[in-house]
Short mmCIF file of N, CA, C and O in Angstrom, two decimals:
data_model
loop_
_atom_site.label_atom_id
_atom_site.label_comp_id
_atom_site.label_asym_id
_atom_site.label_seq_id
_atom_site.Cartn_x
_atom_site.Cartn_y
_atom_site.Cartn_z
N UNK A 1 -2.52 -14.46 -9.32
CA UNK A 1 -3.22 -14.25 -8.08
C UNK A 1 -3.22 -12.76 -7.74
O UNK A 1 -2.21 -12.08 -7.84
N UNK A 2 -4.36 -12.26 -7.33
CA UNK A 2 -4.51 -10.85 -6.99
C UNK A 2 -4.70 -10.71 -5.49
O UNK A 2 -5.54 -11.38 -4.89
N UNK A 3 -3.90 -9.83 -4.89
CA UNK A 3 -3.99 -9.57 -3.46
C UNK A 3 -4.34 -8.10 -3.26
O UNK A 3 -3.72 -7.22 -3.87
N UNK A 4 -5.31 -7.88 -2.41
CA UNK A 4 -5.77 -6.54 -2.07
C UNK A 4 -5.38 -6.29 -0.61
O UNK A 4 -5.93 -6.90 0.30
N UNK A 5 -4.39 -5.44 -0.42
CA UNK A 5 -3.90 -5.15 0.93
C UNK A 5 -4.62 -3.89 1.40
O UNK A 5 -4.55 -2.85 0.74
N UNK A 6 -5.31 -4.02 2.54
CA UNK A 6 -6.20 -2.94 2.94
C UNK A 6 -6.33 -2.82 4.46
O UNK A 6 -5.85 -3.66 5.21
N UNK A 7 -7.02 -1.76 4.86
CA UNK A 7 -7.37 -1.50 6.25
C UNK A 7 -8.87 -1.21 6.24
O UNK A 7 -9.30 -0.25 5.60
N UNK A 8 -9.64 -2.05 6.91
CA UNK A 8 -11.10 -1.97 6.83
C UNK A 8 -11.69 -0.61 7.21
O UNK A 8 -12.72 -0.21 6.68
N UNK A 9 -11.04 0.12 8.10
CA UNK A 9 -11.57 1.41 8.55
C UNK A 9 -11.21 2.57 7.62
O UNK A 9 -11.69 3.68 7.78
N UNK A 10 -10.37 2.29 6.64
CA UNK A 10 -9.92 3.31 5.69
C UNK A 10 -10.98 3.50 4.60
O UNK A 10 -11.37 2.55 3.93
N UNK A 11 -11.44 4.75 4.41
CA UNK A 11 -12.49 5.00 3.42
C UNK A 11 -11.99 4.76 1.99
O UNK A 11 -12.75 4.29 1.14
N UNK A 12 -10.72 5.05 1.74
CA UNK A 12 -10.17 4.79 0.40
C UNK A 12 -10.13 3.29 0.13
O UNK A 12 -10.45 2.84 -0.98
N UNK A 13 -9.79 2.50 1.16
CA UNK A 13 -9.79 1.05 1.01
C UNK A 13 -11.21 0.53 0.75
O UNK A 13 -11.40 -0.38 -0.06
N UNK A 14 -12.18 1.12 1.41
CA UNK A 14 -13.57 0.72 1.21
C UNK A 14 -14.02 1.01 -0.23
O UNK A 14 -14.68 0.19 -0.86
N UNK A 15 -13.62 2.18 -0.75
CA UNK A 15 -13.94 2.53 -2.15
C UNK A 15 -13.26 1.57 -3.11
O UNK A 15 -13.85 1.14 -4.10
N UNK A 16 -12.01 1.24 -2.81
CA UNK A 16 -11.25 0.33 -3.68
C UNK A 16 -11.87 -1.06 -3.68
O UNK A 16 -11.99 -1.69 -4.73
N UNK A 17 -12.30 -1.53 -2.52
CA UNK A 17 -12.94 -2.85 -2.42
C UNK A 17 -14.22 -2.87 -3.22
O UNK A 17 -14.50 -3.80 -3.97
N UNK A 18 -15.01 -1.80 -3.09
CA UNK A 18 -16.26 -1.70 -3.85
C UNK A 18 -15.97 -1.73 -5.35
O UNK A 18 -16.64 -2.42 -6.12
N UNK A 19 -14.94 -1.00 -5.77
CA UNK A 19 -14.56 -0.96 -7.18
C UNK A 19 -14.14 -2.35 -7.67
O UNK A 19 -14.57 -2.79 -8.73
N UNK A 20 -13.30 -3.04 -6.88
CA UNK A 20 -12.87 -4.39 -7.26
C UNK A 20 -14.07 -5.32 -7.40
O UNK A 20 -14.16 -6.10 -8.36
N UNK A 21 -15.00 -5.22 -6.46
CA UNK A 21 -16.20 -6.06 -6.51
C UNK A 21 -17.04 -5.75 -7.74
O UNK A 21 -17.56 -6.65 -8.40
N UNK A 22 -17.16 -4.47 -8.06
CA UNK A 22 -17.93 -4.06 -9.26
C UNK A 22 -17.28 -4.56 -10.54
O UNK A 22 -17.96 -4.81 -11.53
N UNK A 23 -15.95 -4.71 -10.53
CA UNK A 23 -15.23 -5.22 -11.70
C UNK A 23 -15.33 -6.74 -11.80
O UNK A 23 -14.90 -7.33 -12.79
N UNK A 24 -15.84 -7.37 -10.75
CA UNK A 24 -15.91 -8.83 -10.73
C UNK A 24 -14.54 -9.46 -10.53
O UNK A 24 -14.32 -10.62 -10.91
N UNK A 25 -13.63 -8.71 -9.94
CA UNK A 25 -12.26 -9.19 -9.75
C UNK A 25 -12.19 -10.24 -8.64
O UNK A 25 -12.81 -10.08 -7.59
N UNK A 26 -11.46 -11.28 -8.90
CA UNK A 26 -11.20 -12.29 -7.86
C UNK A 26 -9.93 -11.87 -7.14
O UNK A 26 -8.91 -11.60 -7.77
N UNK A 27 -10.00 -11.76 -5.83
CA UNK A 27 -8.84 -11.32 -5.06
C UNK A 27 -8.88 -11.89 -3.65
O UNK A 27 -9.92 -12.32 -3.17
N UNK A 28 -7.73 -11.84 -3.03
CA UNK A 28 -7.62 -12.21 -1.62
C UNK A 28 -7.35 -10.92 -0.86
O UNK A 28 -6.41 -10.20 -1.19
N UNK A 29 -8.18 -10.63 0.13
CA UNK A 29 -7.98 -9.44 0.95
C UNK A 29 -7.00 -9.77 2.07
O UNK A 29 -7.09 -10.82 2.70
N UNK A 30 -6.08 -8.87 2.29
CA UNK A 30 -5.08 -9.04 3.35
C UNK A 30 -5.10 -7.79 4.23
O UNK A 30 -4.78 -6.69 3.76
N UNK A 31 -5.49 -7.95 5.49
CA UNK A 31 -5.55 -6.79 6.39
C UNK A 31 -4.14 -6.30 6.76
O UNK A 31 -3.35 -7.04 7.34
N UNK A 32 -3.85 -5.07 6.42
CA UNK A 32 -2.49 -4.54 6.58
C UNK A 32 -2.07 -4.40 8.04
O UNK A 32 -0.89 -4.52 8.36
N UNK A 33 -3.02 -4.17 8.92
CA UNK A 33 -2.67 -3.99 10.33
C UNK A 33 -2.31 -5.33 10.98
O UNK A 33 -1.38 -5.42 11.77
N UNK A 34 -3.05 -6.38 10.63
CA UNK A 34 -2.82 -7.71 11.21
C UNK A 34 -1.73 -8.48 10.48
O UNK A 34 -1.03 -9.29 11.07
N UNK A 35 -1.61 -8.27 9.18
CA UNK A 35 -0.63 -8.98 8.37
C UNK A 35 0.26 -7.97 7.64
O UNK A 35 0.22 -7.84 6.43
N UNK A 36 1.03 -7.24 8.42
CA UNK A 36 1.89 -6.19 7.88
C UNK A 36 2.88 -6.77 6.86
O UNK A 36 3.46 -7.83 7.09
N UNK A 37 3.04 -6.08 5.74
CA UNK A 37 4.03 -6.54 4.76
C UNK A 37 5.44 -6.56 5.35
O UNK A 37 5.79 -5.69 6.16
N UNK A 38 6.22 -7.53 4.94
CA UNK A 38 7.62 -7.60 5.37
C UNK A 38 8.45 -6.64 4.53
O UNK A 38 8.02 -6.19 3.46
N UNK A 39 9.65 -6.36 5.00
CA UNK A 39 10.57 -5.50 4.25
C UNK A 39 10.85 -6.11 2.88
O UNK A 39 10.91 -5.39 1.87
N UNK A 40 11.01 -7.43 2.83
CA UNK A 40 11.29 -8.10 1.55
C UNK A 40 10.11 -7.97 0.59
O UNK A 40 10.29 -7.74 -0.61
N UNK A 41 8.89 -8.14 1.11
CA UNK A 41 7.70 -7.97 0.26
C UNK A 41 7.63 -6.55 -0.28
O UNK A 41 7.39 -6.34 -1.47
N UNK A 42 7.82 -5.58 0.59
CA UNK A 42 7.75 -4.18 0.18
C UNK A 42 8.79 -3.86 -0.89
O UNK A 42 8.49 -3.19 -1.88
N UNK A 43 10.00 -4.37 -0.71
CA UNK A 43 11.07 -4.13 -1.69
C UNK A 43 10.72 -4.77 -3.04
O UNK A 43 10.91 -4.16 -4.09
N UNK A 44 10.17 -5.98 -2.99
CA UNK A 44 9.78 -6.66 -4.23
C UNK A 44 8.63 -5.92 -4.92
O UNK A 44 8.63 -5.76 -6.15
N UNK A 45 7.66 -5.48 -4.16
CA UNK A 45 6.53 -4.75 -4.73
C UNK A 45 6.97 -3.42 -5.33
O UNK A 45 6.52 -3.05 -6.41
N UNK A 46 7.85 -2.74 -4.63
CA UNK A 46 8.34 -1.46 -5.13
C UNK A 46 9.08 -1.67 -6.45
O UNK A 46 8.88 -0.93 -7.41
N UNK A 47 9.91 -2.69 -6.51
CA UNK A 47 10.65 -2.99 -7.74
C UNK A 47 9.69 -3.33 -8.88
O UNK A 47 9.86 -2.87 -10.01
N UNK A 48 8.66 -4.12 -8.55
CA UNK A 48 7.69 -4.53 -9.58
C UNK A 48 6.84 -3.35 -10.05
O UNK A 48 6.43 -3.30 -11.20
N UNK A 49 6.60 -2.40 -9.15
CA UNK A 49 5.76 -1.25 -9.50
C UNK A 49 6.50 -0.22 -10.35
O UNK A 49 5.89 0.50 -11.13
N UNK A 50 7.82 -0.14 -10.15
CA UNK A 50 8.61 0.88 -10.83
C UNK A 50 8.43 2.27 -10.23
O UNK A 50 8.92 3.25 -10.77
N UNK A 51 7.74 2.35 -9.11
CA UNK A 51 7.49 3.63 -8.45
C UNK A 51 8.57 3.93 -7.41
O UNK A 51 9.20 3.00 -6.90
N UNK A 52 8.73 5.20 -7.05
CA UNK A 52 9.70 5.53 -6.00
C UNK A 52 9.25 4.94 -4.66
O UNK A 52 8.06 4.74 -4.41
N UNK A 53 10.20 4.68 -3.79
CA UNK A 53 9.93 4.10 -2.47
C UNK A 53 8.91 4.94 -1.70
O UNK A 53 8.03 4.41 -1.03
N UNK A 54 9.01 6.26 -1.83
CA UNK A 54 8.12 7.15 -1.08
C UNK A 54 6.64 6.87 -1.37
O UNK A 54 5.78 7.13 -0.54
N UNK A 55 6.33 6.34 -2.54
CA UNK A 55 4.94 6.04 -2.89
C UNK A 55 4.35 4.94 -2.02
O UNK A 55 3.14 4.74 -2.00
N UNK A 56 5.20 4.21 -1.30
CA UNK A 56 4.73 3.15 -0.42
C UNK A 56 4.61 3.60 1.03
O UNK A 56 4.28 2.81 1.91
N UNK A 57 4.86 4.89 1.27
CA UNK A 57 4.80 5.43 2.63
C UNK A 57 3.49 6.17 2.81
O UNK A 57 3.10 7.01 1.99
N UNK A 58 2.78 5.87 3.89
CA UNK A 58 1.53 6.54 4.22
C UNK A 58 1.86 7.89 4.84
O UNK A 58 1.98 8.03 6.05
N UNK A 59 1.99 8.90 3.99
CA UNK A 59 2.41 10.23 4.45
C UNK A 59 1.27 11.01 5.11
O UNK A 59 1.51 12.07 5.68
N UNK A 60 0.06 10.50 5.07
CA UNK A 60 -1.06 11.20 5.70
C UNK A 60 -1.46 10.57 7.03
O UNK A 60 -2.41 11.02 7.66
N UNK A 61 -0.74 9.56 7.46
CA UNK A 61 -1.08 8.87 8.70
C UNK A 61 -0.58 9.59 9.95
O UNK A 61 0.39 10.33 9.92
N UNK A 62 -1.26 9.33 11.03
CA UNK A 62 -0.89 9.93 12.32
C UNK A 62 0.48 9.46 12.78
O UNK A 62 1.26 10.25 13.32
N UNK A 63 0.78 8.19 12.55
CA UNK A 63 2.07 7.64 12.97
C UNK A 63 3.22 8.31 12.22
O UNK A 63 4.24 8.66 12.81
N UNK A 64 3.03 8.52 10.92
CA UNK A 64 4.04 9.21 10.10
C UNK A 64 4.34 10.58 10.68
O UNK A 64 5.50 10.97 10.83
N UNK A 65 3.29 11.29 11.03
CA UNK A 65 3.45 12.65 11.56
C UNK A 65 4.08 12.63 12.96
O UNK A 65 4.98 13.41 13.25
N UNK A 66 3.62 11.72 13.81
CA UNK A 66 4.13 11.69 15.18
C UNK A 66 5.60 11.27 15.24
O UNK A 66 6.32 11.65 16.16
N UNK A 67 6.04 10.50 14.25
CA UNK A 67 7.43 10.05 14.21
C UNK A 67 8.35 11.05 13.51
O UNK A 67 9.56 10.84 13.43
N UNK A 68 7.77 12.12 12.96
CA UNK A 68 8.57 13.12 12.26
C UNK A 68 9.25 12.59 11.02
O UNK A 68 10.36 12.99 10.68
N UNK A 69 8.58 11.68 10.33
CA UNK A 69 9.22 11.02 9.17
C UNK A 69 9.42 11.93 7.97
O UNK A 69 10.28 11.65 7.13
N UNK A 70 8.68 13.02 7.90
CA UNK A 70 8.87 13.95 6.79
C UNK A 70 10.33 14.41 6.72
O UNK A 70 10.90 14.52 5.64
N UNK A 71 10.91 14.63 7.88
CA UNK A 71 12.29 15.10 7.93
C UNK A 71 13.31 13.96 7.90
O UNK A 71 14.45 14.14 7.48
N UNK A 72 12.91 12.77 8.34
CA UNK A 72 13.84 11.64 8.43
C UNK A 72 13.97 10.85 7.13
O UNK A 72 15.05 10.36 6.81
N UNK A 73 12.88 10.69 6.40
CA UNK A 73 12.89 9.84 5.20
C UNK A 73 13.93 10.23 4.14
O UNK A 73 14.57 9.33 3.58
N UNK A 74 14.10 11.51 3.84
CA UNK A 74 15.07 11.85 2.79
C UNK A 74 16.49 11.33 3.04
O UNK A 74 17.23 11.06 2.10
N UNK A 75 16.86 11.17 4.30
CA UNK A 75 18.22 10.71 4.63
C UNK A 75 18.32 9.19 4.74
O UNK A 75 19.41 8.65 4.89
N UNK A 76 17.18 8.50 4.62
CA UNK A 76 17.18 7.04 4.79
C UNK A 76 17.40 6.33 3.46
O UNK A 76 16.96 6.80 2.41
N UNK A 77 18.06 5.17 3.52
CA UNK A 77 18.21 4.34 2.32
C UNK A 77 16.89 3.62 2.07
O UNK A 77 16.03 3.54 2.97
N UNK A 78 16.73 3.08 0.87
CA UNK A 78 15.51 2.33 0.57
C UNK A 78 15.34 1.17 1.56
O UNK A 78 14.24 0.94 2.06
N UNK A 79 16.42 0.46 1.83
CA UNK A 79 16.35 -0.68 2.76
C UNK A 79 15.90 -0.24 4.14
O UNK A 79 15.10 -0.92 4.79
N UNK A 80 16.39 0.91 4.59
CA UNK A 80 15.98 1.43 5.90
C UNK A 80 14.50 1.80 5.91
O UNK A 80 13.80 1.55 6.89
N UNK A 81 14.02 2.35 4.81
CA UNK A 81 12.60 2.69 4.71
C UNK A 81 11.75 1.42 4.75
O UNK A 81 10.77 1.35 5.49
N UNK A 82 12.15 0.41 3.99
CA UNK A 82 11.39 -0.85 4.00
C UNK A 82 11.40 -1.49 5.38
O UNK A 82 10.37 -2.01 5.83
N UNK A 83 12.53 -1.47 6.05
CA UNK A 83 12.61 -2.02 7.41
C UNK A 83 11.68 -1.26 8.35
O UNK A 83 11.00 -1.86 9.18
N UNK A 84 11.63 0.06 8.23
CA UNK A 84 10.75 0.86 9.06
C UNK A 84 9.28 0.55 8.76
O UNK A 84 8.48 0.34 9.68
N UNK A 85 8.93 0.51 7.49
CA UNK A 85 7.54 0.24 7.11
C UNK A 85 7.08 -1.14 7.60
O UNK A 85 5.92 -1.33 7.94
N UNK A 86 8.00 -2.07 7.63
CA UNK A 86 7.67 -3.43 8.07
C UNK A 86 7.36 -3.52 9.56
O UNK A 86 6.81 -4.52 10.02
N UNK A 87 7.65 -2.46 10.31
CA UNK A 87 7.39 -2.48 11.75
C UNK A 87 5.94 -2.20 12.09
O UNK A 87 5.47 -2.58 13.16
N UNK A 88 5.21 -1.53 11.18
CA UNK A 88 3.82 -1.16 11.48
C UNK A 88 3.07 -0.91 10.17
O UNK A 88 3.45 -0.05 9.39
N UNK A 89 1.99 -1.66 9.98
CA UNK A 89 1.19 -1.53 8.76
C UNK A 89 0.60 -0.15 8.55
O UNK A 89 0.30 0.24 7.42
N UNK A 90 0.44 0.62 9.62
CA UNK A 90 -0.12 1.95 9.49
C UNK A 90 0.85 2.94 8.85
O UNK A 90 0.45 4.02 8.44
N UNK A 91 2.10 2.55 8.70
CA UNK A 91 3.09 3.39 8.00
C UNK A 91 3.06 3.16 6.49
O UNK A 91 3.63 3.94 5.73
N UNK A 92 2.39 2.10 6.06
CA UNK A 92 2.39 1.71 4.65
C UNK A 92 1.18 2.31 3.93
O UNK A 92 0.06 2.26 4.42
N UNK A 93 1.44 2.89 2.77
CA UNK A 93 0.37 3.44 1.92
C UNK A 93 -0.62 2.33 1.60
O UNK A 93 -0.24 1.21 1.28
N UNK A 94 -1.87 2.66 1.68
CA UNK A 94 -2.90 1.68 1.40
C UNK A 94 -4.03 2.32 0.63
O UNK A 94 -4.15 3.55 0.67
N UNK A 95 -4.81 1.53 -0.06
CA UNK A 95 -4.63 0.10 -0.29
C UNK A 95 -3.52 -0.16 -1.30
O UNK A 95 -3.06 0.75 -1.98
N UNK A 96 -3.13 -1.42 -1.38
CA UNK A 96 -2.14 -1.84 -2.38
C UNK A 96 -2.76 -2.99 -3.17
O UNK A 96 -3.30 -3.92 -2.57
N UNK A 97 -2.67 -2.90 -4.47
CA UNK A 97 -3.12 -3.99 -5.34
C UNK A 97 -1.88 -4.69 -5.89
O UNK A 97 -1.01 -4.04 -6.48
N UNK A 98 -1.81 -6.00 -5.66
CA UNK A 98 -0.67 -6.80 -6.13
C UNK A 98 -1.23 -7.86 -7.07
O UNK A 98 -2.05 -8.69 -6.65
N UNK A 99 -0.80 -7.83 -8.32
CA UNK A 99 -1.25 -8.82 -9.30
C UNK A 99 -0.03 -9.36 -10.05
O UNK A 99 1.09 -8.88 -9.86
N UNK A 100 -0.28 -10.32 -10.92
CA UNK A 100 0.81 -10.86 -11.75
C UNK A 100 1.34 -9.79 -12.71
O UNK A 100 2.49 -9.86 -13.14
N UNK A 101 0.50 -8.80 -13.03
CA UNK A 101 0.89 -7.76 -13.97
C UNK A 101 1.65 -6.60 -13.33
O UNK A 101 2.32 -5.84 -14.03
N UNK A 102 1.51 -6.43 -12.02
CA UNK A 102 2.19 -5.32 -11.37
C UNK A 102 1.65 -5.01 -9.99
O UNK A 102 0.84 -5.76 -9.44
N UNK A 103 2.09 -3.89 -9.46
CA UNK A 103 1.73 -3.46 -8.10
C UNK A 103 1.42 -1.98 -8.15
O UNK A 103 2.13 -1.22 -8.83
N UNK A 104 0.38 -1.56 -7.41
CA UNK A 104 0.09 -0.14 -7.32
C UNK A 104 -0.40 0.21 -5.92
O UNK A 104 -1.42 -0.30 -5.47
N UNK A 105 0.34 1.08 -5.22
CA UNK A 105 -0.10 1.54 -3.89
C UNK A 105 -1.03 2.75 -4.03
O UNK A 105 -0.82 3.60 -4.89
N UNK A 106 -2.05 2.79 -3.20
CA UNK A 106 -3.06 3.85 -3.32
C UNK A 106 -4.10 3.40 -4.32
O UNK A 106 -3.90 2.43 -5.06
N UNK A 107 -5.24 4.07 -4.33
CA UNK A 107 -6.30 3.65 -5.24
C UNK A 107 -6.51 4.67 -6.35
O UNK A 107 -6.87 5.82 -6.10
N UNK A 108 -6.25 4.23 -7.56
CA UNK A 108 -6.58 4.98 -8.76
C UNK A 108 -7.17 3.96 -9.72
O UNK A 108 -6.47 3.07 -10.21
N UNK A 109 -8.47 4.07 -9.97
CA UNK A 109 -9.19 3.08 -10.78
C UNK A 109 -8.52 2.82 -12.12
O UNK A 109 -8.38 1.66 -12.54
N UNK A 110 -8.04 3.87 -12.77
CA UNK A 110 -7.44 3.69 -14.10
C UNK A 110 -6.14 2.89 -14.02
O UNK A 110 -5.84 2.10 -14.91
N UNK A 111 -5.38 3.07 -12.94
CA UNK A 111 -4.15 2.30 -12.76
C UNK A 111 -4.46 0.87 -12.38
O UNK A 111 -3.81 -0.07 -12.86
N UNK A 112 -5.43 0.69 -11.50
CA UNK A 112 -5.80 -0.65 -11.07
C UNK A 112 -6.38 -1.46 -12.23
O UNK A 112 -6.14 -2.65 -12.33
N UNK A 113 -7.14 -0.80 -13.10
CA UNK A 113 -7.74 -1.51 -14.25
C UNK A 113 -6.65 -2.13 -15.13
O UNK A 113 -6.84 -3.21 -15.68
N UNK A 114 -5.50 -1.47 -15.24
CA UNK A 114 -4.39 -1.99 -16.04
C UNK A 114 -3.80 -3.26 -15.43
O UNK A 114 -3.20 -4.06 -16.13
N UNK A 115 -3.97 -3.42 -14.10
CA UNK A 115 -3.36 -4.55 -13.41
C UNK A 115 -4.27 -5.78 -13.33
O UNK A 115 -3.80 -6.86 -13.00
N UNK A 116 -5.54 -5.59 -13.59
CA UNK A 116 -6.48 -6.72 -13.50
C UNK A 116 -6.46 -7.57 -14.75
O UNK A 116 -6.10 -7.17 -15.79
#
């Protein structure tokens, strides 16, 4: 099962959706703002992706900047980061593609193609 976690107003998410549709990929779209990932989901996805925890943080978002997370994140444990991200979908890097083959936050067509 393929899940596309996105935010409709995000231009990168719109590009990713268009790309998935062009590939003929079957997926379930999950709106990140309304259905924010849980800390457990984020931890599982990060483990499955093999990427550092920071790759799941939306470092370009307004909330990230207003909360001063650039300075706070380095001192936080992975569990604390996942707990924080679970409080608001706008803190989570998007889009995220979750498949049986793996997980990738952000949109890179070449990486996503490996997961389909």
